[in-house]
Short mmCIF file of C-alpha atoms in Angstrom, two decimals:
data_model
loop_
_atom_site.label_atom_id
_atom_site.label_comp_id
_atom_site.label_asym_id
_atom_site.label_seq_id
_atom_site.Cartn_x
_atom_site.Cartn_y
_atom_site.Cartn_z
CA UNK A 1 2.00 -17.18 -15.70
CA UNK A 2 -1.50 -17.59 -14.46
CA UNK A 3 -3.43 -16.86 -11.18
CA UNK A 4 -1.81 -19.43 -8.53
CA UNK A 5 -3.62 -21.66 -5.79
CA UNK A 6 -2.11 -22.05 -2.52
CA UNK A 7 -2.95 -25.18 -1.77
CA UNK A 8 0.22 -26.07 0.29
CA UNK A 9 -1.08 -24.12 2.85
CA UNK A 10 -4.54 -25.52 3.51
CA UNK A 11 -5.81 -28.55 5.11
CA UNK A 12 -5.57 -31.59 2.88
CA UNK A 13 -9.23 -32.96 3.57
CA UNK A 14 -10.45 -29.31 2.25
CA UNK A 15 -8.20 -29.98 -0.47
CA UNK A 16 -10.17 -33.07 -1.62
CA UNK A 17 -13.37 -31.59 -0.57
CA UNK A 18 -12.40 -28.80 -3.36
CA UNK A 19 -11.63 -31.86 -6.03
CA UNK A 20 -15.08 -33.05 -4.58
CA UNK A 21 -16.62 -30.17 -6.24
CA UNK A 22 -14.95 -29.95 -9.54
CA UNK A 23 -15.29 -33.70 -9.90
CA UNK A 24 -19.17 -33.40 -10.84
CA UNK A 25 -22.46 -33.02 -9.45
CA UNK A 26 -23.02 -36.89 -9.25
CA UNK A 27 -20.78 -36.83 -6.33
CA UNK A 28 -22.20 -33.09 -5.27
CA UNK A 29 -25.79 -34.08 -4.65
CA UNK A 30 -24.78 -36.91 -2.42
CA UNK A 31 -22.53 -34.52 -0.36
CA UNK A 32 -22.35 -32.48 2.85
CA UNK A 33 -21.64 -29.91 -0.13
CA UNK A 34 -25.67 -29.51 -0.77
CA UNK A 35 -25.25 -27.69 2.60
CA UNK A 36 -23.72 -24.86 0.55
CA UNK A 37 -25.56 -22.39 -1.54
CA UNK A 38 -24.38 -21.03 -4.57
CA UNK A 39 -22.68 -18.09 -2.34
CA UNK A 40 -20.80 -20.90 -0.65
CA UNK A 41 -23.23 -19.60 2.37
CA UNK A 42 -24.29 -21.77 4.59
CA UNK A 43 -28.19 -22.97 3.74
CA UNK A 44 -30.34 -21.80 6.42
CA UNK A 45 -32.00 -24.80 6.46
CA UNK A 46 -29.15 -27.14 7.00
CA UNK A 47 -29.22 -29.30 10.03
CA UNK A 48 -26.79 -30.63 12.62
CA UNK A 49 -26.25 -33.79 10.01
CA UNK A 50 -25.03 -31.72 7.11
CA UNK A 51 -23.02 -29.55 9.27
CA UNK A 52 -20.87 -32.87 10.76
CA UNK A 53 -20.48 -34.23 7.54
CA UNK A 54 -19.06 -30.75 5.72
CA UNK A 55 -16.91 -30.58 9.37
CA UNK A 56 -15.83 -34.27 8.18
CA UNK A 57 -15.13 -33.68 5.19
CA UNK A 58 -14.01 -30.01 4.74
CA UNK A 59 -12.54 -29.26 8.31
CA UNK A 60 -13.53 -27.07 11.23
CA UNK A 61 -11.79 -23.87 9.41
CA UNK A 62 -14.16 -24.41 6.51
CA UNK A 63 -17.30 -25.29 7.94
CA UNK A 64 -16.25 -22.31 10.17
CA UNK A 65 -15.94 -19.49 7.10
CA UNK A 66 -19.34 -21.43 5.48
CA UNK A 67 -20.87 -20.15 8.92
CA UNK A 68 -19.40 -17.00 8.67
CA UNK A 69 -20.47 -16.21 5.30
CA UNK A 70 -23.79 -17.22 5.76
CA UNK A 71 -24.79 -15.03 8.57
CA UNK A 72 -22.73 -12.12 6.97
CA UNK A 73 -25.80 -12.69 3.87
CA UNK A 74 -27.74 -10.13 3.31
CA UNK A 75 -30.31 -10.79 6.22
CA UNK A 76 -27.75 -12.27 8.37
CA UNK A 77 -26.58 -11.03 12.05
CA UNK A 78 -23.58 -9.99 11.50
CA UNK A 79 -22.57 -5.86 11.52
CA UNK A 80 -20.35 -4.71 8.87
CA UNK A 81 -17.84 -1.84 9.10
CA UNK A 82 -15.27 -0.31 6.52
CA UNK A 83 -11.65 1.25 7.12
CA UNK A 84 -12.82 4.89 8.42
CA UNK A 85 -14.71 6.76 5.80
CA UNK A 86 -15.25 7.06 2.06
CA UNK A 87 -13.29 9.86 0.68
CA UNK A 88 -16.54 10.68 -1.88
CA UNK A 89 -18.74 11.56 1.17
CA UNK A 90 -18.56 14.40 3.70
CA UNK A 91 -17.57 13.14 7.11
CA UNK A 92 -20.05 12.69 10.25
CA UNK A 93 -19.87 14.79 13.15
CA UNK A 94 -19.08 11.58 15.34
CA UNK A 95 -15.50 11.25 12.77
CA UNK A 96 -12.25 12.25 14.26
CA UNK A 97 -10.21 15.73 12.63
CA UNK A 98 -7.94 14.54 10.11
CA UNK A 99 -4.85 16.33 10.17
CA UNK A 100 -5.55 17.76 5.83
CA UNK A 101 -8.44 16.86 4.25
CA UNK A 102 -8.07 17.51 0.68
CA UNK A 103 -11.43 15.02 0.00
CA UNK A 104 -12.26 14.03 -2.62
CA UNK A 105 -8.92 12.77 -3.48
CA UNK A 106 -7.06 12.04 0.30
CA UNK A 107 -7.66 12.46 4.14
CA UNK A 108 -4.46 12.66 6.29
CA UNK A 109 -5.19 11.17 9.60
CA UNK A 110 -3.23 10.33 13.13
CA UNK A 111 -1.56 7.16 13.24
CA UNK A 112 -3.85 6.49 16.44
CA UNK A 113 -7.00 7.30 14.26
CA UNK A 114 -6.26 4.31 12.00
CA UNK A 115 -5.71 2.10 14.69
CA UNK A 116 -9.45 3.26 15.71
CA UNK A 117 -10.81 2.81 12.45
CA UNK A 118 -8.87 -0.19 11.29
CA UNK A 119 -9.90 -1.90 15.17
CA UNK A 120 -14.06 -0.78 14.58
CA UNK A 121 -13.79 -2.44 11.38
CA UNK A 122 -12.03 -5.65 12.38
CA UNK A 123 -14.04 -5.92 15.57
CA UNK A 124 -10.81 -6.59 18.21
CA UNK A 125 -7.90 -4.66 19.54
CA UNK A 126 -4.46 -4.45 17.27
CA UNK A 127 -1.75 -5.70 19.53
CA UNK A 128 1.35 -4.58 20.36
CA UNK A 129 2.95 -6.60 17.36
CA UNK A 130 1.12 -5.24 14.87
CA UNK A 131 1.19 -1.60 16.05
CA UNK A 132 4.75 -2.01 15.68
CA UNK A 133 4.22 -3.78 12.41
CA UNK A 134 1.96 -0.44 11.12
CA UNK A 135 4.63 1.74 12.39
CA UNK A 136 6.87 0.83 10.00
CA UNK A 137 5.13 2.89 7.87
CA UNK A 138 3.47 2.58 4.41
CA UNK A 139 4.79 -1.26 4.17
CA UNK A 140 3.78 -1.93 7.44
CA UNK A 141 0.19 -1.08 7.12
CA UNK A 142 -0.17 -3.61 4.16
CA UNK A 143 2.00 -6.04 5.88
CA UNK A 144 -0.03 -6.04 8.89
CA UNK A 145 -3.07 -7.08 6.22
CA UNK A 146 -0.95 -9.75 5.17
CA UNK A 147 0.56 -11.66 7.82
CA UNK A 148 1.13 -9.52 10.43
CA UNK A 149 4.73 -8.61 10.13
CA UNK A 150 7.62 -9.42 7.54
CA UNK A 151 7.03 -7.96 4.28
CA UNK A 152 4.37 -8.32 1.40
CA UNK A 153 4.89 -10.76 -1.07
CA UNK A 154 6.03 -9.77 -4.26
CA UNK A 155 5.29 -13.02 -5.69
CA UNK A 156 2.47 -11.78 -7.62
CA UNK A 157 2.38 -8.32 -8.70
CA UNK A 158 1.02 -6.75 -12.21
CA UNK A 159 1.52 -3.31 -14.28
CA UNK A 160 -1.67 -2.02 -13.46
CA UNK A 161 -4.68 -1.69 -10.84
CA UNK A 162 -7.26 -3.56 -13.10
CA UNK A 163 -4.75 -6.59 -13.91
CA UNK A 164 -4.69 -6.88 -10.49
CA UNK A 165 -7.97 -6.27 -9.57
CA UNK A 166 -8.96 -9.09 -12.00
CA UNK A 167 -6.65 -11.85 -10.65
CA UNK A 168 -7.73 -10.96 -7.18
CA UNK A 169 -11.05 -11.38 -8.30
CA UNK A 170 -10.35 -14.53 -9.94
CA UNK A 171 -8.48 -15.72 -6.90
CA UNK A 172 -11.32 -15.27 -4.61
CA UNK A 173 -13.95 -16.74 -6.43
CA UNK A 174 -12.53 -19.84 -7.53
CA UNK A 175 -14.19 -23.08 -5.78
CA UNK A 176 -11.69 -23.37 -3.06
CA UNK A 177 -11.85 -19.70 -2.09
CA UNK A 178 -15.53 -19.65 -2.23
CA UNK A 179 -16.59 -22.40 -0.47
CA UNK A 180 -13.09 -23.32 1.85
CA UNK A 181 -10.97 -20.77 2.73
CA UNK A 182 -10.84 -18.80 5.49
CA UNK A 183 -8.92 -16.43 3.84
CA UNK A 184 -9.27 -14.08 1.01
CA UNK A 185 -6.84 -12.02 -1.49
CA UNK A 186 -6.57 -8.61 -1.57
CA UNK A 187 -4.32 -6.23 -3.50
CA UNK A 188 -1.97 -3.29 -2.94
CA UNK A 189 -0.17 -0.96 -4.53
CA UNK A 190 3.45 -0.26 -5.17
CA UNK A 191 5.53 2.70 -6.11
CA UNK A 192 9.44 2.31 -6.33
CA UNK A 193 12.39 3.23 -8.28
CA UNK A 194 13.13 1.12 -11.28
CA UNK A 195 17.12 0.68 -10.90
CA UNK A 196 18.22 -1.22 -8.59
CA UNK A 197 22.07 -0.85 -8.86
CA UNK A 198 24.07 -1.65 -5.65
CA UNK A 199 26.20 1.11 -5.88
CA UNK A 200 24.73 4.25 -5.28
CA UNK A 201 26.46 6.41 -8.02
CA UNK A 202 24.97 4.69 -10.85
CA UNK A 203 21.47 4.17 -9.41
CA UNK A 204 20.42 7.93 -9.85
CA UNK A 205 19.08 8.00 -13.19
CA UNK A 206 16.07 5.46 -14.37
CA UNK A 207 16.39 1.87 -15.61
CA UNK A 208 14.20 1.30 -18.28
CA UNK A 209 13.86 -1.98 -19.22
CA UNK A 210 13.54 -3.26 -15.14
CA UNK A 211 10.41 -3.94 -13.69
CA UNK A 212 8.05 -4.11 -17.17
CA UNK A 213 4.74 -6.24 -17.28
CA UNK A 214 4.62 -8.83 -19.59
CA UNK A 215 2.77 -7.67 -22.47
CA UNK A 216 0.35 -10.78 -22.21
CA UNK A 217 -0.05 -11.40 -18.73
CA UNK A 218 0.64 -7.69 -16.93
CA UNK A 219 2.69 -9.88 -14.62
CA UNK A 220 6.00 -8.09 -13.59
CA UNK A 221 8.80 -10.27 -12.24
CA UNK A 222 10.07 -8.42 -8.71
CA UNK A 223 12.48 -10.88 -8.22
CA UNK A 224 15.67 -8.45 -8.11
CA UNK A 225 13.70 -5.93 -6.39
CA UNK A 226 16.16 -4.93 -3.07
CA UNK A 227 14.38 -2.11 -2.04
CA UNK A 228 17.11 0.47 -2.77
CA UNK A 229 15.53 4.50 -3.25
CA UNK A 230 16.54 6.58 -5.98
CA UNK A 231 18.81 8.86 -3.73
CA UNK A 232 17.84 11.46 -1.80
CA UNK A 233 14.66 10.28 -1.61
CA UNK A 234 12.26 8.09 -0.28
CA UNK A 235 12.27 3.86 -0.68
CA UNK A 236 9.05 3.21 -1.55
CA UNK A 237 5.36 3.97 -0.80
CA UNK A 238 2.98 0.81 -0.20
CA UNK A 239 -0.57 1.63 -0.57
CA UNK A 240 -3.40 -1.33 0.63
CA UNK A 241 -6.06 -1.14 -1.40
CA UNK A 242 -9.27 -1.30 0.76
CA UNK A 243 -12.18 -1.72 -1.79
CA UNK A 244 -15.04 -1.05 0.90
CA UNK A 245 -13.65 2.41 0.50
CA UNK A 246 -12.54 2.57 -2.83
CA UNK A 247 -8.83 4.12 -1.39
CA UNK A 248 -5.36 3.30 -0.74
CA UNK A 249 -3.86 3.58 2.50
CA UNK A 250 -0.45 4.32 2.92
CA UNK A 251 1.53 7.35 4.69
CA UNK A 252 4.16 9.43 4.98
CA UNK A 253 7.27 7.69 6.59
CA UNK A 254 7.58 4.91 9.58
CA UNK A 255 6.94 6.62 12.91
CA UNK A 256 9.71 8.56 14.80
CA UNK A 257 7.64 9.87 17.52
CA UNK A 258 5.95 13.03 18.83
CA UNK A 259 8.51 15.31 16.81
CA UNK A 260 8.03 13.57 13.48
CA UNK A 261 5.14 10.93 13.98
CA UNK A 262 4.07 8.48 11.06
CA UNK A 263 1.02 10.21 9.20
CA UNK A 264 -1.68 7.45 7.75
CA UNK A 265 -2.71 8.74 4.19
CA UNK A 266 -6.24 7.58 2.30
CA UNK A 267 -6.25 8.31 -1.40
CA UNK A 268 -7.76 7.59 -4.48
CA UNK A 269 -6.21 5.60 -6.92
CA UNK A 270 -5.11 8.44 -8.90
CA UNK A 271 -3.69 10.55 -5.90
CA UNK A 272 -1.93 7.40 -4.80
CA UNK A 273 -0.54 6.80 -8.10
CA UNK A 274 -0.89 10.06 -10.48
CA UNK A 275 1.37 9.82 -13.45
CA UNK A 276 3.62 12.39 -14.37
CA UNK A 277 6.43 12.83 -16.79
CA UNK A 278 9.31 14.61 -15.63
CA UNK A 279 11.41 17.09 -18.35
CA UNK A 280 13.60 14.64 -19.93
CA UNK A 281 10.63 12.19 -20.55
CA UNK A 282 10.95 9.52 -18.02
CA UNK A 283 7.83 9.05 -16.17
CA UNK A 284 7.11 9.13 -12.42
CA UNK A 285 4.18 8.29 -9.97
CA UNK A 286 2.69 10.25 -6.92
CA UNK A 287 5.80 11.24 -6.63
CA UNK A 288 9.69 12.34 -8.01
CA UNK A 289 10.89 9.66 -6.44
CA UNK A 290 9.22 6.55 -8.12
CA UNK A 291 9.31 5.65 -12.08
CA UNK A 292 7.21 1.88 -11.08
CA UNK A 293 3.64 2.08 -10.04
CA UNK A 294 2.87 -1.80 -9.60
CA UNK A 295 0.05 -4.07 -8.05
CA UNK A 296 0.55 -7.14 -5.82
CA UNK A 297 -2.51 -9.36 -4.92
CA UNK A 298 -1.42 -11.96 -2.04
CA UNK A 299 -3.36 -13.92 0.83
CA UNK A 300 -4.57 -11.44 3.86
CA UNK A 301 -4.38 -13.74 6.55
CA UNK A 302 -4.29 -11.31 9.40
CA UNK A 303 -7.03 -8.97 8.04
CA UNK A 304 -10.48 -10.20 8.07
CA UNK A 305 -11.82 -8.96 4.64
CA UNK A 306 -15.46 -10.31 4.99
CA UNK A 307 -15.62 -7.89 7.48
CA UNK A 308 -15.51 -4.60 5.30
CA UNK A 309 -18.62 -3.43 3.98
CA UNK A 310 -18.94 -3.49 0.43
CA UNK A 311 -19.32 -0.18 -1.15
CA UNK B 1 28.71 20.48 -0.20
CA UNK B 2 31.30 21.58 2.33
CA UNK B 3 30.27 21.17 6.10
CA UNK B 4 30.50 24.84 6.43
CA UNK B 5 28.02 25.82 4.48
CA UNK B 6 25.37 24.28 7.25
CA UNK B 7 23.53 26.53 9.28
CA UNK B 8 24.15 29.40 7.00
CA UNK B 9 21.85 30.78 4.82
CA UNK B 10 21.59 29.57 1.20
CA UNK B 11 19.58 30.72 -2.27
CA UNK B 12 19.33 28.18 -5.05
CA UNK B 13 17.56 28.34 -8.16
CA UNK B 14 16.25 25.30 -9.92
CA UNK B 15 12.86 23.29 -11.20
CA UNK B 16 10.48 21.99 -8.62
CA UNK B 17 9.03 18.68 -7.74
CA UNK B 18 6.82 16.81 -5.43
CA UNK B 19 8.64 14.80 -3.61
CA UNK B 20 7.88 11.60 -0.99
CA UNK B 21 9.17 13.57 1.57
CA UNK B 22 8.46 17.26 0.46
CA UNK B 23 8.67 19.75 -1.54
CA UNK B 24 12.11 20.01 -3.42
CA UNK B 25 14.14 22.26 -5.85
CA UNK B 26 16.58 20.77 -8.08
CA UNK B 27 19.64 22.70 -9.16
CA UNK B 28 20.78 20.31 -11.91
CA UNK B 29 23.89 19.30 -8.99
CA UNK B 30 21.90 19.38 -5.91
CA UNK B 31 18.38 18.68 -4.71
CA UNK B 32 16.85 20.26 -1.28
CA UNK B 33 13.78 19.99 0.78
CA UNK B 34 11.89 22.86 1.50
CA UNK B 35 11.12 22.83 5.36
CA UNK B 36 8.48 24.43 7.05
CA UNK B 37 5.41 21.68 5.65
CA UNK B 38 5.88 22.98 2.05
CA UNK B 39 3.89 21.35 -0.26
CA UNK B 40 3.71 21.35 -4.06
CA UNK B 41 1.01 20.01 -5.87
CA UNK B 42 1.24 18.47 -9.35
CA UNK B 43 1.10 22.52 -11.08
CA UNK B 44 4.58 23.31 -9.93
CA UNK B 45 6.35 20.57 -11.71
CA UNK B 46 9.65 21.07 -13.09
CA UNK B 47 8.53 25.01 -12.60
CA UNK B 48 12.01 27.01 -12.42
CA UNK B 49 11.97 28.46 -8.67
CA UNK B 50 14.27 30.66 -6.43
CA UNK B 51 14.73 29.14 -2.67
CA UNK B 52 16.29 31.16 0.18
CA UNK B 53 16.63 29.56 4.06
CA UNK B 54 18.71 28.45 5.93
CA UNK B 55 20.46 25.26 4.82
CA UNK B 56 20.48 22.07 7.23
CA UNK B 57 21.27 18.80 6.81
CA UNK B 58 19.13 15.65 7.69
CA UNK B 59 20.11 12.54 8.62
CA UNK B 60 18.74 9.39 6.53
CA UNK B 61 15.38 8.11 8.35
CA UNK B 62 15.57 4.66 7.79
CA UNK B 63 18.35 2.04 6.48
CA UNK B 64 18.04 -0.22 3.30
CA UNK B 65 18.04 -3.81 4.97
CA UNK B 66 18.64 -6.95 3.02
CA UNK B 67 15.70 -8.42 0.67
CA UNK B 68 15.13 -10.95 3.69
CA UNK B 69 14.96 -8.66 6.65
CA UNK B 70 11.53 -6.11 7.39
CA UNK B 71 11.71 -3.04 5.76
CA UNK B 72 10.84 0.78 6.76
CA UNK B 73 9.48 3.21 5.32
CA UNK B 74 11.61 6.54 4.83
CA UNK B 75 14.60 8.35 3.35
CA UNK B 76 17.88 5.99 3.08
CA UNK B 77 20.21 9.20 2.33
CA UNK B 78 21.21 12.50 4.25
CA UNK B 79 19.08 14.87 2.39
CA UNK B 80 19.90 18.80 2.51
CA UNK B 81 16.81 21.32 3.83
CA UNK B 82 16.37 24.70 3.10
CA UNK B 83 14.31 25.43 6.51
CA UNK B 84 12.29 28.94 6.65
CA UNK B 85 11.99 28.92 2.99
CA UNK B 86 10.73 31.71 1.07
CA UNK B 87 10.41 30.81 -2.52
CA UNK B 88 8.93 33.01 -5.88
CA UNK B 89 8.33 31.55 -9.49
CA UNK B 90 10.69 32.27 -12.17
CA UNK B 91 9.42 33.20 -15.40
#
């Protein structure tokens, strides 16, 4: 199964702008399109004509992100921040106390402190929604990335980081994403317990045929995922991968309070997901309780990812 | 585990592990949390270790909703703790 476009859920003019593109550079040269450079920046020395006619022929939304990436060029106005701090570099004095820091491999910080740095980075206040969205813990930071609420898609997931990392790649630099879209893919990780069994006294040892890449593709079919933990332990532990970073951020549990608040955890990818093999040979990641370390890329469309710096 | 064996204090013996949601001794029946912000790094696994507390029980966190419905993050289970743990390595 290869890398999918989404086209259902753009506008249909961008759509055939897109085909505009592929179609040749006959049609190209005689286009609003020459307004684009390579970058799918705007050209600096476009005029009000060439800006109508991409509005006319791509939409607002995509003459709008053509805008944005052009003055986020190198040169252009616009100030970019990251997610908080890299985990490689000591932090400044003007940084807030995280509750451990064990850096180089993870920084615990306050729930409110990621709400801080997730706010400096995105340039407006979270609201109420998605604070209650991040609360939910690990799942809720990444689906607060993703939509906003609900939960992330498990539509397209692979067996490891770089698999992912490559079709997220892919994703965002194919002709629509480059020069259309206003929104970009990112990735996250997953760690979970392989069997799935609906009743509880057969779900405590590992399944282990469930949950497998394909050999070809790394793709892993999630379809008969329910979200059931090993038991006695914990469900799951999302991690959004924030590359301007380099670190996953996930956390303990959802919030429940003062007494036992939600802790925000930034790790590397191998604190995140450090394999281990457990006495009778069945393997494990992070943690006891998963035996699936897995990588969805999907659509951010509440999380602005042309506004993270890049490393 | 009998009810009345909550609140009283408890030794077990068994292999650690990191866990999610702490640090946690196996007994080959029963697993526990270690209370008290007890943390094991990746060294201690499935090292044999003696745990005496006091043994409580916690409440699952969170419930397992259908595929369909938002999820949280957390236990799903009542978990046993050993709270004011004091623990050694076993040779």
């Amino acid at each position: 199964m290869g890398p999918e476009r989404h086209d259902a859920d753009v506008e249909p003019s961008a759509v055939a702008a897109d085909a505009a593109v592929r179609s040749g550079a006959g049609l190209l040269s005689s286009s609003p399109l020459t307004a684009l450079n390579g970058r799918g920046e705007l050209d600096p020395r476009a005029g009000p004509r060439s800006v109508a006619g991409l509005q006319r022929m791509a939409g607002n939304r995509a003459t709008a992100r053509a805008v944005q990436r052009s003055a986020a060029a190198p040169g252009g106005l616009r100030w970019l921040s990251r997610i908080g701090y890299r985990l490689d570099k000591p932090l400044p004095s003007s940084a807030p106390t995280p509750v451990e820091d064990h850096s180089p491999n993870q920084r615990k910080w306050n729930k409110t402190d990621f709400y801080a740095f997730w706010e400096a980075e995105q340039g407006r206040k979270l609201s109420t929604s998605e604070k209650k969205t991040v609360d939910r813990g690990c799942i809720g930071i990444t689906a607060n990335n993703l939509e906003g609420g609900g939960n992330p898609s498990l539509v397209e997931v692979y067996d490891s980081f770089s698999a992912a990392h490559s079709a997220m790649y892919k994703h965002n630099n194919t002709v629509w994403n480059t020069y259309f879209s206003s929104s970009l893919y990112v990735m996250f990780g997953m760690l979970f317990w392989s069997n799935q069994d609906p009743d509880v006294s057969k779900r405590a040892t590992p399944d282990p045929t469930a949950f497998r890449g394909d050999p070809k593709t790394h793709r892993v079919d999630m379809s008969g995922y329910q979200y059931r933990a090993q038991p006695g332990k914990v469900n799951f532990d999302y991690g959004f991968w924030d590359e301007s970073t380099s670190s996953f951020w996930h956390a303990n549990h959802k919030d429940f309070g003062p007494d036992d608040p939600m802790i925000v955890y930034q790790s590397t990818r191998d604190k995140f997901a450090h394999p281990f093999t457990m006495p009778d040979g069945t393997e494990r990641y992070g943690y006891d309780d998963f035996d699936r370390a897995v990588y969805g890329v999907a659509v951010a469309n509440n999380y602005d990812v042309g506004k993270a710096k890049t490393p | 585990m009998s009810e009345d064996r909550i609140g009283q204090p408890i030794e077990v013996e068994g292999r650690a592990y990191p866990s999610a949601a702490g640090a946690t001794v196996h007994t080959g029946e029963q697993s526990y949390y270690l209370g008290g912000g007890v943390s094991w790094d990746m060294e201690m696994v499935g090292k044999r270790v003696r745990v005496s507390g006091v043994l409580r029980r916690r409440r699952a966190q969170v419930q397992t909703r259908p595929p369909d419905e938002e999820q949280e993050h957390g236990l799903t289970d009542d978990t046993y703790v050993i709270e004011e743990p004091e623990w050694t390595l076993l040779q």
